[in-house]
GROMACS .gro file of C-alpha atoms in nm:
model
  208
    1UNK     CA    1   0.000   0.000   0.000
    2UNK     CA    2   0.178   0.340  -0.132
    3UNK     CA    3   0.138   0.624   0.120
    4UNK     CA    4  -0.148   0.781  -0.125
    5UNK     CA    5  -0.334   0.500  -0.047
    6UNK     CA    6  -0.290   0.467   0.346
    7UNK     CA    7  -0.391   0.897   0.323
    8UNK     CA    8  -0.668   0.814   0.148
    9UNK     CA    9  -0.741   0.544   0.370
   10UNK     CA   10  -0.737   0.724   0.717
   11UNK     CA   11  -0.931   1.045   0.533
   12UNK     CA   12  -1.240   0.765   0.427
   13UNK     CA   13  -1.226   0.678   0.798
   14UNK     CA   14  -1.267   0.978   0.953
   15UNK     CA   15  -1.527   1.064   0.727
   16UNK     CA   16  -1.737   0.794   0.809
   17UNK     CA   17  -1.657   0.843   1.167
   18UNK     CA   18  -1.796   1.161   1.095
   19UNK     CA   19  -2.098   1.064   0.965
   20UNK     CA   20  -2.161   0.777   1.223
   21UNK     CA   21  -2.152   1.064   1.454
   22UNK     CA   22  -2.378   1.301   1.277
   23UNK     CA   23  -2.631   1.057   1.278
   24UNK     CA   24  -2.600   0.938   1.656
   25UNK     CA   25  -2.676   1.332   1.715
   26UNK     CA   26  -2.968   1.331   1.484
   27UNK     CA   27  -3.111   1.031   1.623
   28UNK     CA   28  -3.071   1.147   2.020
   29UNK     CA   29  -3.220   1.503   1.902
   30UNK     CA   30  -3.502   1.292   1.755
   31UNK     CA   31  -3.513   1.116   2.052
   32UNK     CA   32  -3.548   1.437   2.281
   33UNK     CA   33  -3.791   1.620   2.097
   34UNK     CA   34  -4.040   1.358   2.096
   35UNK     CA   35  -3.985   1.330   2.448
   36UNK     CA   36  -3.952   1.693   2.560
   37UNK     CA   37  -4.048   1.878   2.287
   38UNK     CA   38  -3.886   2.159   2.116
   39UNK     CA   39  -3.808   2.429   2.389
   40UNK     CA   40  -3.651   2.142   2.646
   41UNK     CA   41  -3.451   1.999   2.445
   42UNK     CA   42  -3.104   2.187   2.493
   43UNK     CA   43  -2.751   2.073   2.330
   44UNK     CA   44  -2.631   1.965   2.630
   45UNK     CA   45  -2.864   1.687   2.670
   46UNK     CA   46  -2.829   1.573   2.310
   47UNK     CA   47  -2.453   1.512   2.360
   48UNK     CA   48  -2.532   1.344   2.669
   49UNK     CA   49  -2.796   1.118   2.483
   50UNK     CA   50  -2.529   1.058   2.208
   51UNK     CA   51  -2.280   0.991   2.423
   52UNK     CA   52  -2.035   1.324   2.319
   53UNK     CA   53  -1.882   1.610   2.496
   54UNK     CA   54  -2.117   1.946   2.426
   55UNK     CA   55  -1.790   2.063   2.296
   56UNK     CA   56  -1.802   1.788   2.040
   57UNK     CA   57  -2.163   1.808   1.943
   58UNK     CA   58  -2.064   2.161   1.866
   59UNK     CA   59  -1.834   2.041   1.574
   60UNK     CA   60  -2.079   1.927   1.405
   61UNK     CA   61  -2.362   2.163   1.492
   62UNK     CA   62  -2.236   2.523   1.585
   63UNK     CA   63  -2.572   2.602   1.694
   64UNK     CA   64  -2.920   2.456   1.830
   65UNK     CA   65  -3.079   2.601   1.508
   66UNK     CA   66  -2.830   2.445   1.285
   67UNK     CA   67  -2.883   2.136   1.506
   68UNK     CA   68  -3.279   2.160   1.434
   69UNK     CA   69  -3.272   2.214   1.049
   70UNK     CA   70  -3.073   1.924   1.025
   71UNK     CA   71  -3.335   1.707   1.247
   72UNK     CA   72  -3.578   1.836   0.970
   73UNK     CA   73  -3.385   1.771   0.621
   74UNK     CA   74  -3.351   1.407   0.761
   75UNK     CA   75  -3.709   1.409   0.864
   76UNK     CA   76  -3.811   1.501   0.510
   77UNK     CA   77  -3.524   1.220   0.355
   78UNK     CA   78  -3.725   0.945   0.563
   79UNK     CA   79  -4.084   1.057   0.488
   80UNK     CA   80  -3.972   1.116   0.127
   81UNK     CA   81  -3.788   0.734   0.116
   82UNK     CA   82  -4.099   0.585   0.293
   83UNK     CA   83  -4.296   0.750  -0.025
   84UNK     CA   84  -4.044   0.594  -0.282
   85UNK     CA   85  -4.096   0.265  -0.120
   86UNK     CA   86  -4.498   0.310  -0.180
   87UNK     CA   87  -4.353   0.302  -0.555
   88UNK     CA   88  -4.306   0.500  -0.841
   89UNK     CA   89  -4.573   0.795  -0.876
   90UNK     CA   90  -4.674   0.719  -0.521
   91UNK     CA   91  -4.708   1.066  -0.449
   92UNK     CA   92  -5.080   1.180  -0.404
   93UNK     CA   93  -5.333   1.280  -0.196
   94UNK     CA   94  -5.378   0.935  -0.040
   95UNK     CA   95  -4.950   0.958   0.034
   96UNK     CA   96  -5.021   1.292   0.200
   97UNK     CA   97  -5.331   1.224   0.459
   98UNK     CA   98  -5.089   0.889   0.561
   99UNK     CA   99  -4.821   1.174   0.582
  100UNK     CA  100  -5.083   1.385   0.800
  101UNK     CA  101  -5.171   1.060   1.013
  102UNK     CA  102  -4.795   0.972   1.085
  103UNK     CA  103  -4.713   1.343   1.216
  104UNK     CA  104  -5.046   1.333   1.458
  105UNK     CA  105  -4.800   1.089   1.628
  106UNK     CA  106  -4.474   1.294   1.689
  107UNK     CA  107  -4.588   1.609   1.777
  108UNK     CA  108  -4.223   1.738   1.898
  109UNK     CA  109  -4.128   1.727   1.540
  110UNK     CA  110  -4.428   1.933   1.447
  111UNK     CA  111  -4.362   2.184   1.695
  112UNK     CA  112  -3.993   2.227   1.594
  113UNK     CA  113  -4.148   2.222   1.207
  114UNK     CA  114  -4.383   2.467   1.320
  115UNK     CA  115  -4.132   2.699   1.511
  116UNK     CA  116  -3.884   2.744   1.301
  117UNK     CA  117  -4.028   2.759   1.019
  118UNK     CA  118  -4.267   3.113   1.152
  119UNK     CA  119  -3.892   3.236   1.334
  120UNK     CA  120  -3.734   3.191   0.932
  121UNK     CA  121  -3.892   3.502   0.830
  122UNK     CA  122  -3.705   3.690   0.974
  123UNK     CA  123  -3.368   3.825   0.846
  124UNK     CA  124  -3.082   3.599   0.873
  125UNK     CA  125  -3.232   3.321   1.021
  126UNK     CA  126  -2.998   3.018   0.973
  127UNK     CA  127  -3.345   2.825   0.856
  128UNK     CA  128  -3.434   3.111   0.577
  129UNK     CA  129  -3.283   2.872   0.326
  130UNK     CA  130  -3.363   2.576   0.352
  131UNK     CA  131  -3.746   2.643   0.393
  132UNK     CA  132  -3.748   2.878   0.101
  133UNK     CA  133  -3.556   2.588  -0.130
  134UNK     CA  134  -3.794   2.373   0.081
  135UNK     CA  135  -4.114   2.520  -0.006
  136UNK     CA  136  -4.029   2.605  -0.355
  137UNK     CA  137  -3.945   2.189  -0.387
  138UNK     CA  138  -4.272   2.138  -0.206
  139UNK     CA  139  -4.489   2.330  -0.408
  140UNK     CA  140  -4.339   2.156  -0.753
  141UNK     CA  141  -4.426   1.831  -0.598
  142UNK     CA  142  -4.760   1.910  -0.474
  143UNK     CA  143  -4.864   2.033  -0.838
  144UNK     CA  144  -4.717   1.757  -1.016
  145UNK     CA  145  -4.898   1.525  -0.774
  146UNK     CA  146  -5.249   1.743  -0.821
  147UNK     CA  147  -5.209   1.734  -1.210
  148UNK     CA  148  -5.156   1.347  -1.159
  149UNK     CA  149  -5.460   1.277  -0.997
  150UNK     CA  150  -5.696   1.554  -1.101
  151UNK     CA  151  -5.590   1.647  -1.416
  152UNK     CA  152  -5.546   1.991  -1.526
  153UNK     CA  153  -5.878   2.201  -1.368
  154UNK     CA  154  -5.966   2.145  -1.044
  155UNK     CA  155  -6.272   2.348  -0.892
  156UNK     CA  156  -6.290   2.722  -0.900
  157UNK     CA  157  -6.075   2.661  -1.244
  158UNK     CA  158  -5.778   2.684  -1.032
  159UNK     CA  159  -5.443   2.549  -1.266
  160UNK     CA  160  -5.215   2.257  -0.995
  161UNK     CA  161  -4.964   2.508  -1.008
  162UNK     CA  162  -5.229   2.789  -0.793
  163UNK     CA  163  -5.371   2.472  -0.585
  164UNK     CA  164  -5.061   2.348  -0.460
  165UNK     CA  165  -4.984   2.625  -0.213
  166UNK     CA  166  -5.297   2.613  -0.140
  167UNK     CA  167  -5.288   2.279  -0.028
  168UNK     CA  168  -4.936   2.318   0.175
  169UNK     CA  169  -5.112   2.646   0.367
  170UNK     CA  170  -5.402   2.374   0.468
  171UNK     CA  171  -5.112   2.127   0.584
  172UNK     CA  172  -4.893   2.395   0.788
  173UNK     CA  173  -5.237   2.564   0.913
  174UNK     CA  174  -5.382   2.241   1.034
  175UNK     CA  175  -5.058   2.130   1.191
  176UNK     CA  176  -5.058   2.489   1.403
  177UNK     CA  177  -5.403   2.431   1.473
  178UNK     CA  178  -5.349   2.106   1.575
  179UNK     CA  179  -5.065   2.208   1.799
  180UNK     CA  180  -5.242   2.469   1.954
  181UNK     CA  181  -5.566   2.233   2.050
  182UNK     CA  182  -5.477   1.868   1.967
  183UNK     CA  183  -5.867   1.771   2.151
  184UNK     CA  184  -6.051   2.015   1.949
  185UNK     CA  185  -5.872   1.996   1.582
  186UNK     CA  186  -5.837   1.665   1.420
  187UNK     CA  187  -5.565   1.719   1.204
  188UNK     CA  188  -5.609   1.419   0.986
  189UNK     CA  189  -5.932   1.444   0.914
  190UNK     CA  190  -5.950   1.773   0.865
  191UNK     CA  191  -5.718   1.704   0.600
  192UNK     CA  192  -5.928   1.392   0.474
  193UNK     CA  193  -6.195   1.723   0.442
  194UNK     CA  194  -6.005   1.936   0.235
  195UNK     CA  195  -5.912   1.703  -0.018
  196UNK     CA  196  -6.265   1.581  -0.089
  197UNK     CA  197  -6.333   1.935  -0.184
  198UNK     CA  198  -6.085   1.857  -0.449
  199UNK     CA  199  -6.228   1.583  -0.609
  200UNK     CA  200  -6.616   1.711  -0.724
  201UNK     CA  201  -6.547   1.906  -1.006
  202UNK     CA  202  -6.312   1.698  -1.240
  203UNK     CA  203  -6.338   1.367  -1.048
  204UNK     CA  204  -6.039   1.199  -0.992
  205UNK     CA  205  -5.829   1.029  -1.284
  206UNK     CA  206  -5.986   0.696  -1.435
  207UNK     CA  207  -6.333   0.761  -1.261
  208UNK     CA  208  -6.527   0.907  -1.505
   0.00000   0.00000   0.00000
């Protein structure tokens, strides 16, 4: 083995040392949140659930906010494998109430959804970017997934492209709702409510 090799070697290592790391934090942030919820869970007790120094959680995440966004891109890697597995144009309405039902049971991740994404308005926030590149991506999905099953008009005459953030503003609202006054809102059927408003004027797809 040349001494290019052992380098390279060592530096594929420590990267996946990295990474196994990275994810241990993710996972005892995860962990917390559904436990504590967003405003008690503190970095200290997310190294001590992943069994690092504060100091060395702090490599990784310089902040609790750059902590949090990176709870949520891995949150939306999972829901958006679990919709791959489903199979190819899985992506509907029917993807997206089982997507309401799952986050009626982890509230914590909600709230820190919920949170940060209202404190990202403001100037500078370390989450501005990723939920405008997140919403932009979200709204391209939701009207490729509205055009799918509804075709081009839904009612009002309202084009996928004007429903979709539609559709994301009843999914954020409900979730705050829900938050707010979990025995008075049922979010996911709510949601089931909405989306048969969809349906009457076109029908869906294939039932005509």
């Amino acid at each position: 083995m040349t001494a290019q090799d052992h380098g390279a070697r060592r530096s594929g290592g420590r990267q996946a040392q990295r990474a196994e790391r990275r994810a241990a934090i993710l996972e005892a942030a995860m962990e917390l949140i559904a436990e504590r919820g967003y405003r008690r869970t503190s970095l200290a007790a997310v190294a001590e659930r992943a069994g690092l120094s504060q100091q060395g959680l702090l490599h990784h995440f310089p902040t609790k906010e750059h902590l949090l966004i990176a709870v949520l891109e891995a949150r939306d890697r999972w829901d958006l494998a679990s919709s791959a597995a489903a199979g190819p144009g899985s992506l509907g309405t029917d993807t997206l109430a089982q997507l309401v039902d799952y986050n009626a049971t982890r509230p914590g991740i909600v709230q820190t959804y919920t949170v940060l994404s209202a404190d990202s308005v403001t100037e500078d926030h370390p989450a501005r970017a990723f939920f405008e590149s997140r919403f932009r991506a979200v709204r391209e999905a939701m009207a490729v997934a509205l055009r799918a099953e509804f075709g081009e008009s839904l009612p009002g005459s309202l084009t996928p492209e004007r429903a979709a953030p539609l559709l994301v503003a009843v999914m954020d609202g409900l979730q705050l709702q829900w938050l707010l006054d979990p025995e008075q809102v049922d979010m996911p059927a709510a949601f089931r409510d909405f989306v048969a408003l969809l349906a009457p004027a076109t029908g869906r797809r294939g039932e005509d």
